Coordinates of C-alpha atoms in Angstrom, one line a residue:
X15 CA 72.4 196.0 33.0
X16 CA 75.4 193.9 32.8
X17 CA 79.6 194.4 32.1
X18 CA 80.7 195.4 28.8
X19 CA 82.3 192.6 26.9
X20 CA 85.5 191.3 27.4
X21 CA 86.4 190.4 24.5
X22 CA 87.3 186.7 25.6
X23 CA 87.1 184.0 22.9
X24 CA 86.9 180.7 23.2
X25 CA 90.1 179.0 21.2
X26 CA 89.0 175.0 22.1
X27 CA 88.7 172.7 19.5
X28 CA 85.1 171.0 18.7
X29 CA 84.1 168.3 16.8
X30 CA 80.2 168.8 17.8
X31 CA 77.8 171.4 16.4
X32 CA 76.4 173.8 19.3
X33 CA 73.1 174.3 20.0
X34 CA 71.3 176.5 22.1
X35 CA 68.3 175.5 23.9
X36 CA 65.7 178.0 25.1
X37 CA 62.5 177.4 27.3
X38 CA 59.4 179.2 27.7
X39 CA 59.0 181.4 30.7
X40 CA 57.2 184.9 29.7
X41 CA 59.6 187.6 32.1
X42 CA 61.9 184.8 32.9
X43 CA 63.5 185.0 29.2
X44 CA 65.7 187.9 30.3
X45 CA 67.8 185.1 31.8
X46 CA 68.3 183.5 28.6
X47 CA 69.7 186.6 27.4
X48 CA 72.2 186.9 29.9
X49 CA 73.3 183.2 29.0
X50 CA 73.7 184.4 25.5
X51 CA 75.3 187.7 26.2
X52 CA 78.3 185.4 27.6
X53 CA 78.1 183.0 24.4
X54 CA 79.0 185.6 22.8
X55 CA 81.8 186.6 24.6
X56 CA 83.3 182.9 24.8
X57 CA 82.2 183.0 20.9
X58 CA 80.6 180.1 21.7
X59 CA 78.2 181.1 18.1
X60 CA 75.5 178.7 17.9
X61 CA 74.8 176.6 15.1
X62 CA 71.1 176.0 15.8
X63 CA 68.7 178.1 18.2
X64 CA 65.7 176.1 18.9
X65 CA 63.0 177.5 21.7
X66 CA 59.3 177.5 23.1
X67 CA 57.4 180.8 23.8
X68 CA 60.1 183.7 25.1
X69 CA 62.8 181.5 24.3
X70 CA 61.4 181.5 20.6
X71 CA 61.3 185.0 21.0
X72 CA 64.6 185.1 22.2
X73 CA 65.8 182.6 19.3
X74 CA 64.4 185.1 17.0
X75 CA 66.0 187.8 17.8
X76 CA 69.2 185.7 17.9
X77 CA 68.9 184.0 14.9
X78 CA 67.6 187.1 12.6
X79 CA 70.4 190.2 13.4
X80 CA 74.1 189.7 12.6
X81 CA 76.2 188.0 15.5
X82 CA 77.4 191.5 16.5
X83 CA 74.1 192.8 17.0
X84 CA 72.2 190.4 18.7
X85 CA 72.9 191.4 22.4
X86 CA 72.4 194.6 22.0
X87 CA 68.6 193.7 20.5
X88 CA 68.0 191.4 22.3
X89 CA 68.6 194.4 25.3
X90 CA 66.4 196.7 23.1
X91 CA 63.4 194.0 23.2
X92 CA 63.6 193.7 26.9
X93 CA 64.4 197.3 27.8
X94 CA 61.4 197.7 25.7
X95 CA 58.8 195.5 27.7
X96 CA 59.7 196.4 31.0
X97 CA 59.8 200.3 30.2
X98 CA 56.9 201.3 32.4
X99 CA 58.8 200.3 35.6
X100 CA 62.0 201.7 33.9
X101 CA 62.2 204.9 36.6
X102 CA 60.9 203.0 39.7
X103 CA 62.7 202.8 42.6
X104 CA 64.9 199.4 43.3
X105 CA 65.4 200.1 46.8
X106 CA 67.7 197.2 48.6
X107 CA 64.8 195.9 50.7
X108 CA 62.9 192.6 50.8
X109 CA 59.9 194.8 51.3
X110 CA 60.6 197.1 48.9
X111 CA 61.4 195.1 46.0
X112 CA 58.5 192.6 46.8
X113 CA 55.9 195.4 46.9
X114 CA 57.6 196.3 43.2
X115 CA 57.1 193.5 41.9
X116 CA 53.8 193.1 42.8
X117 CA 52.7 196.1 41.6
X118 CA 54.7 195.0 38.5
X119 CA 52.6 192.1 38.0
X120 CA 49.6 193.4 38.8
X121 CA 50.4 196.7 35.9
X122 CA 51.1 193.7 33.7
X123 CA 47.8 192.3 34.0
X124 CA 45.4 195.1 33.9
X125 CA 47.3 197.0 31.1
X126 CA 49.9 194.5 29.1
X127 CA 53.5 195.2 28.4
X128 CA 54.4 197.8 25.5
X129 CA 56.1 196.0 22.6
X130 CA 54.3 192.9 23.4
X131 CA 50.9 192.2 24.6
X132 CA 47.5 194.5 25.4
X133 CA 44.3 193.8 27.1
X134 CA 41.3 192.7 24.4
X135 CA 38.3 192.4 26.5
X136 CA 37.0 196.3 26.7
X137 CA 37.3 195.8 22.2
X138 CA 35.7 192.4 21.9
X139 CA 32.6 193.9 24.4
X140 CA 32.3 196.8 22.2
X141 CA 32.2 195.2 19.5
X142 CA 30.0 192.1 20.4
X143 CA 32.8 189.7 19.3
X144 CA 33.1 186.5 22.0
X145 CA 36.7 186.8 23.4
X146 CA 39.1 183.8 22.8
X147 CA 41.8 185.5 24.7
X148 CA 42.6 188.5 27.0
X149 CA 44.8 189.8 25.3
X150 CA 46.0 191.2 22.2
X151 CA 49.1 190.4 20.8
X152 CA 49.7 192.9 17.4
X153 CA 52.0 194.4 19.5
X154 CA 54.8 191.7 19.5
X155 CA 54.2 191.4 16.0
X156 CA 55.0 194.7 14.8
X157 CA 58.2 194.2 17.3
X158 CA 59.5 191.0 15.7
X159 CA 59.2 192.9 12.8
X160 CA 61.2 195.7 14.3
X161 CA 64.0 193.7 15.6
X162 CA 64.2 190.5 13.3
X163 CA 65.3 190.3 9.8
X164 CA 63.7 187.1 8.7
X165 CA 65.2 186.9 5.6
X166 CA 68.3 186.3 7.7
X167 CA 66.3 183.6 9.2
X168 CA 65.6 182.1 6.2
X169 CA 69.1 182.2 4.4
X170 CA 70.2 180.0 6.8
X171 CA 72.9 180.9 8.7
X172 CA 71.8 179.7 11.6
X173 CA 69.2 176.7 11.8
X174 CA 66.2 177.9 13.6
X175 CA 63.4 175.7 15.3
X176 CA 60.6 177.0 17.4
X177 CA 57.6 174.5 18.8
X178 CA 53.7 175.4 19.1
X179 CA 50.6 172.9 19.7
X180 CA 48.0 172.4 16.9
X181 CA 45.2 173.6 18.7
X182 CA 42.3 171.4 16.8
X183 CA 44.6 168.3 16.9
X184 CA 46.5 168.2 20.4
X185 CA 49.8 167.2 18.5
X186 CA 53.1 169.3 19.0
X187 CA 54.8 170.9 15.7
X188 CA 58.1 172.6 15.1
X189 CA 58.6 175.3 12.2
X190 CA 61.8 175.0 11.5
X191 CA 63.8 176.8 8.8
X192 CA 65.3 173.5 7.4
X193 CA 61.8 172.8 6.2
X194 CA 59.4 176.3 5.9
X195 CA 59.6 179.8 5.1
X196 CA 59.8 181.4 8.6
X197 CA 57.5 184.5 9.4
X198 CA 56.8 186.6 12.3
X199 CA 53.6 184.4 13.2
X200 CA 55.4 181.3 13.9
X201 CA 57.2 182.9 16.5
X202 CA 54.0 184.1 17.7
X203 CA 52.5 180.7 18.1
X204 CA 54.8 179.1 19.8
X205 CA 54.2 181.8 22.6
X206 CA 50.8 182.2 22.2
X207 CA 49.9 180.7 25.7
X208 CA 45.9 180.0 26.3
X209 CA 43.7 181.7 27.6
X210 CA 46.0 185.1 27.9
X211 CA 46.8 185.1 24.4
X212 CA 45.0 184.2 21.0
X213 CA 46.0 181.2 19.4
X214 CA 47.6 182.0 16.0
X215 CA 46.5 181.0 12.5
X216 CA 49.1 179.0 10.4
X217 CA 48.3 177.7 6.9
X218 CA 44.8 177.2 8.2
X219 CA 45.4 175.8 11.4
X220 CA 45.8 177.4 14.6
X221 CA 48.0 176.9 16.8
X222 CA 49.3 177.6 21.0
X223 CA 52.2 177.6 23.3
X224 CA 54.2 174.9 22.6
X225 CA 55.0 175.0 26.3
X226 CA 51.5 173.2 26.8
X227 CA 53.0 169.8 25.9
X228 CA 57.1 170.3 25.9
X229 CA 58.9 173.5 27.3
X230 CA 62.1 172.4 26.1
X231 CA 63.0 171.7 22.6
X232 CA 66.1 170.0 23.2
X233 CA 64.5 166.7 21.9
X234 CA 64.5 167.6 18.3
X235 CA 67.5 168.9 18.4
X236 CA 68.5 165.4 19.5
X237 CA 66.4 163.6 17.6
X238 CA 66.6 164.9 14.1
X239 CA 68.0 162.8 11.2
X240 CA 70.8 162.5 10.6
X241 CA 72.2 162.7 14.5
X242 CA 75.1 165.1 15.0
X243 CA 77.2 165.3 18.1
X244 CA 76.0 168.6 19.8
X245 CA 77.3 170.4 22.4
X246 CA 73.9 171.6 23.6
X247 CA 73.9 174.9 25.8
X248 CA 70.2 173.7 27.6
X249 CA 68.6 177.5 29.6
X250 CA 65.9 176.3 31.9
X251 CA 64.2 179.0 33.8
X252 CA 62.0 177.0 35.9
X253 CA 64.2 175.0 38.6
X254 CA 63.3 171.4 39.5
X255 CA 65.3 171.3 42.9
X256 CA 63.9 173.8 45.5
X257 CA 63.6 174.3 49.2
X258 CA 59.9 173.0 51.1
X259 CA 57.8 176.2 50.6
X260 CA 56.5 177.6 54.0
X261 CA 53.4 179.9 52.7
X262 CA 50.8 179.5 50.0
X263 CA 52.4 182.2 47.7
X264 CA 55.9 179.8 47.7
X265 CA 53.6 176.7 47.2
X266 CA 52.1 178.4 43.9
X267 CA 55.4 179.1 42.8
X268 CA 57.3 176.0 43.7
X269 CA 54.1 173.9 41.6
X270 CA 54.7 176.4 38.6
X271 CA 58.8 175.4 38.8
X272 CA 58.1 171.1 38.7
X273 CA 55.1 171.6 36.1
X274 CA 57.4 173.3 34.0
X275 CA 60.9 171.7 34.8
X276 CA 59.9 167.7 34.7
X277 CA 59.0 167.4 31.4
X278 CA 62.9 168.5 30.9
X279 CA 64.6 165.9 33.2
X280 CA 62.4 163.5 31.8
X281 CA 63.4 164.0 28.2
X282 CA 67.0 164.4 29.1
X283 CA 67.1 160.8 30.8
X284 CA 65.2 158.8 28.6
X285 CA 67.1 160.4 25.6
X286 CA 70.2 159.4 27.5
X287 CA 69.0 155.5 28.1
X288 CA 68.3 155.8 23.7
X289 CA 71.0 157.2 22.9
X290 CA 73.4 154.6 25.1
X291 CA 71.1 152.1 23.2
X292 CA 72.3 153.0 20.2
X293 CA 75.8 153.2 21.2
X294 CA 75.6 149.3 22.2
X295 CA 74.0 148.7 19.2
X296 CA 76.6 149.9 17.2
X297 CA 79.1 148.1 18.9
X298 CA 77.2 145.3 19.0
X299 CA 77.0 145.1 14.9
X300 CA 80.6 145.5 14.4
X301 CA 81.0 142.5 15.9
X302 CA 79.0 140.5 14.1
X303 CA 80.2 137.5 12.1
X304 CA 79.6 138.8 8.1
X305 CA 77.2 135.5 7.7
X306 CA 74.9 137.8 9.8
X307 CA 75.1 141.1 8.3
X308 CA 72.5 140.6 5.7
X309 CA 69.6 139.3 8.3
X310 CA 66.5 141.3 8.5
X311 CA 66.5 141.8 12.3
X312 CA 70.3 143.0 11.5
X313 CA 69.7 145.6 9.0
X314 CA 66.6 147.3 11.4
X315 CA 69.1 147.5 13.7
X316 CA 72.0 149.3 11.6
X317 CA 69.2 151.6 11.3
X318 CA 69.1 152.9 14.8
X319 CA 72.5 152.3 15.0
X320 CA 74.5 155.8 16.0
X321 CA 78.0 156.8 17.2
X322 CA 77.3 160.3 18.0
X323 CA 78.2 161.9 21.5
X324 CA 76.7 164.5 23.3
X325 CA 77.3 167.0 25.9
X326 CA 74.2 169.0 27.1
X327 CA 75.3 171.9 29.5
X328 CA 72.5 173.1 31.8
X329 CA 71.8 176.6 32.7
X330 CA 69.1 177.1 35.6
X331 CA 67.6 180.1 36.5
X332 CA 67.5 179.6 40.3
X333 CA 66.6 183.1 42.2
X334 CA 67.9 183.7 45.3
X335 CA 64.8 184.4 47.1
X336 CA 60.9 183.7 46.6
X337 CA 59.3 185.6 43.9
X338 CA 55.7 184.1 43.9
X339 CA 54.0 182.9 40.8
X340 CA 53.4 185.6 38.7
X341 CA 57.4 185.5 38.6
X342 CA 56.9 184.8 34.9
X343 CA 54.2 187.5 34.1
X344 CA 56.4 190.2 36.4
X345 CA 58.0 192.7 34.1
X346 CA 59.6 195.0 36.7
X347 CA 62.6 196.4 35.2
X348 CA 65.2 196.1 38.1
X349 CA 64.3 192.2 38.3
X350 CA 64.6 192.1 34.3
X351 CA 68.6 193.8 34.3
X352 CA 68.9 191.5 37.6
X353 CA 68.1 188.1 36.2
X354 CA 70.1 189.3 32.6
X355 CA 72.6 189.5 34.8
X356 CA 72.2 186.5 37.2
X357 CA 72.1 184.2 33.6
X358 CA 75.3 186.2 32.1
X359 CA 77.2 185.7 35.6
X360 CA 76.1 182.1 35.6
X361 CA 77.2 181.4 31.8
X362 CA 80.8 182.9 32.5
X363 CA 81.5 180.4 35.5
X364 CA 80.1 177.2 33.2
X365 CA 81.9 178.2 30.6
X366 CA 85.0 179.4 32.2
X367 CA 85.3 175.5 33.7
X368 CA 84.3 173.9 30.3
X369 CA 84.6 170.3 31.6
X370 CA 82.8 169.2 28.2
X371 CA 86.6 170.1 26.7
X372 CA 87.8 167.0 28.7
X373 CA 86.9 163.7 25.9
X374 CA 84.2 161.8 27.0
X375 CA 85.2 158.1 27.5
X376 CA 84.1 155.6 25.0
X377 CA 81.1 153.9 27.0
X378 CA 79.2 157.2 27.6
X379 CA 77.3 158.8 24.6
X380 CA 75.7 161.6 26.8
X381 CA 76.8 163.7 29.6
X382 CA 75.0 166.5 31.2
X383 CA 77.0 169.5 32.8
X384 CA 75.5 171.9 35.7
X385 CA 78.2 174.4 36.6
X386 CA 76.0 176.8 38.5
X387 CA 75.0 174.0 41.2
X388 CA 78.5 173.0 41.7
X389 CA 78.7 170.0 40.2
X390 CA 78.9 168.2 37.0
X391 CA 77.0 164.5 36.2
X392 CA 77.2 162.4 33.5
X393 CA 75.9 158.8 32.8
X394 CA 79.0 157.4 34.8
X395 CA 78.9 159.8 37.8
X396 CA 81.7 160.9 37.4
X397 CA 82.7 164.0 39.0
X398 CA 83.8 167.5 37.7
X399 CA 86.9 167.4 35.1
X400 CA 89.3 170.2 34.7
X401 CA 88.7 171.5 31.4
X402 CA 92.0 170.9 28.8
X403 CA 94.4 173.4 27.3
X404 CA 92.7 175.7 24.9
X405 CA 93.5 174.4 21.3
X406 CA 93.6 176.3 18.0
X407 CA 90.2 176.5 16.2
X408 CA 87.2 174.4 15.4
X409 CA 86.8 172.3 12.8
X410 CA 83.8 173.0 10.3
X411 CA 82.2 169.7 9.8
X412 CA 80.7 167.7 13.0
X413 CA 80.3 164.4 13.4
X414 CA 77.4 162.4 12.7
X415 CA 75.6 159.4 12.6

């Protein structure tokens, strides 16, 4: 599937807490383990996992095995679901590989994925039960269970946030480990995507995907009090830029990237326009004369008030050729090791530049970094820095604000 580690560590110095962002994408997710798989070599250890459907998943796994053991279950979990195409053929023709993965997909819809999800129909008609879903999803629990040691979850070690949508109210939640016990099932919710699979049953509500109102969980990240600077590493595998598609199978997939990808750029530039606002704000106060400082209007503001910085790194999966738009319900195992790899190639080259090493200047609060596209932006424009001298260690405490 991918090179053996290389044992390269990252010796830079950080002031910021890093965060890893994971979106949901069903067969995508592999990508995300690629991305991690070169974290880990950089030991660039997160500090806080947060994700939406495979990227909770992902998290999970992550979050709930020791740091030496998470890439190789996070390769056991996706070895596992794409095991019935394990033997097939990956010839290197278009034709070829596109008939596979059709026939992927289509084995993935008529009989689910081993490990994770089975068709429910044939039981609720036998038993005269009205189906809620088509499929069953017992499976992915008894895997969680398998490959994730929740009480690891909840000690701690790593802050843990996944998102799902209250299905009787419409409003978004995150579990997060800060704040609940974490079990198998809220991992399950945040994936349970409507109408394919059942909505799970929390503390007597119920709840779906997450990805139904925000596939990207970067904003609480962001937005929890108190504010720490973050070096966010943000994996997107839907891709908002794409070429005009020239036949209704591109069309399908090229609507399924933007539905899934704009709700991203959106939340990363209207956090940047808040966050700069609260930069100025701060400034703004310390200049104040002292006969102001104990105003009401001046105190609301001290409360939005926040120095923090930071640096969100995007990953995007962006496959080299069409792949239609059951892309993220294709389990074929040649495309699974190729996209692990495609994410842990893409990883190495971000982080080998590390341009987020190079100190901000003191009028930008948030930059945004995207390697793999060849360029880096921030709030200023500026182009793509050389990355500074590796320093000793990191420091334990971030900033925050």
């Amino acid at each position: 599937m991918s090179q053996k580690s290389l044992g390269r560590r990252s010796e830079s110095k950080f002031d910021k807490q890093i965060a890893l962002v994971l979106q949901g994408g069903g067969a995508l997710g592999s990508y995300q383990a690629g991305v991690y798989e070169a974290l880990a070599e950089y030991d660039y250890q997160p500090d806080w996992v947060a994700g939406i459907s495979i990227g909770a998943i992902n998290c999970a796994i992550i979050a709930g095995n020791a740091r030496e053991e998470r890439v190789a279950k996070l390769r056991e979990f996706w070895e596992r679901v794409s095991s019935p195409s394990a033997n097939w053929l990956d010839l290197p023709h278009d034709i070829w590989r596109d008939a596979m993965r059709r026939t992927a997909a289509m084995s993935a819809l008529l009989c689910g994925q081993p490990g994770f999800f089975r068709p429910s129909l044939l039981h609720c008609w036998l038993t005269g039960t009205a189906p809620t879903s088509y499929y069953d999803t017992s499976y992915l629990k008894r895997t969680l269970e398998r490959l994730v040691d929740f009480d690891r979850i909840n000690a701690r070690e790593i802050r843990f946030s996944v998102g799902a949508v209250n299905v009787r109210t419409g409003n978004f939640a995150y579990f997060d480990n800060a704040r609940q016990t974490i079990e198998p099932e809220h991992v399950m919710a945040s994936g349970a995507l409507p109408p394919g699979f059942p909505a799970i049953e929390i503390d007597g509500e119920f709840y779906w995907d997450g990805g139904l109102v925000s596939n990207t969980p970067l904003k609480h990240i962001l937005e929890t009090l108190p504010r720490h600077s973050t070096l966010a590493f943000q994996v997107d595998v839907f891709a908002a830029q794409g070429e005009l598609p020239s036949c209704l199978e591109a069309v399908s997939e090229r609507e399924k990237d933007i539905r899934y990808s704009s709700r991203t750029r959106m939340g990363v530039e209207t956090f940047r326009y808040a966050h700069n606002l609260r930069r100025n704000i701060s400034k703004l106060l310390a200049k104040l004369p002292a006969s102001l400082k104990d105003e009401p209007e001046v105190e609301f503001l001290a409360r939005a008030a926040c120095q923090t910085t930071m640096d969100i790194v995007e990953l995007i999966y962006r496959p080299e050729a069409c792949q239609g738009p059951s892309k993220d319900y294709e389990f074929l195992r040649a495309t699974m090791e190729r996209r692990w790899d495609q994410g842990l190639s893409d990883a190495r080259a971000s982080l080998a530049s590390a341009p987020w090493l190079e100190p901000a200047p003191p009028e930008i609060a948030v930059r945004t970094f995207d390697i793999s596209s060849t360029k880096s932006q921030t709030s200023a424009r500026k182009p793509n820095a050389k990355p500074l001298p590796a320093e000793p260690s990191r420091p334990g405490a971030p900033a925050h604000g």
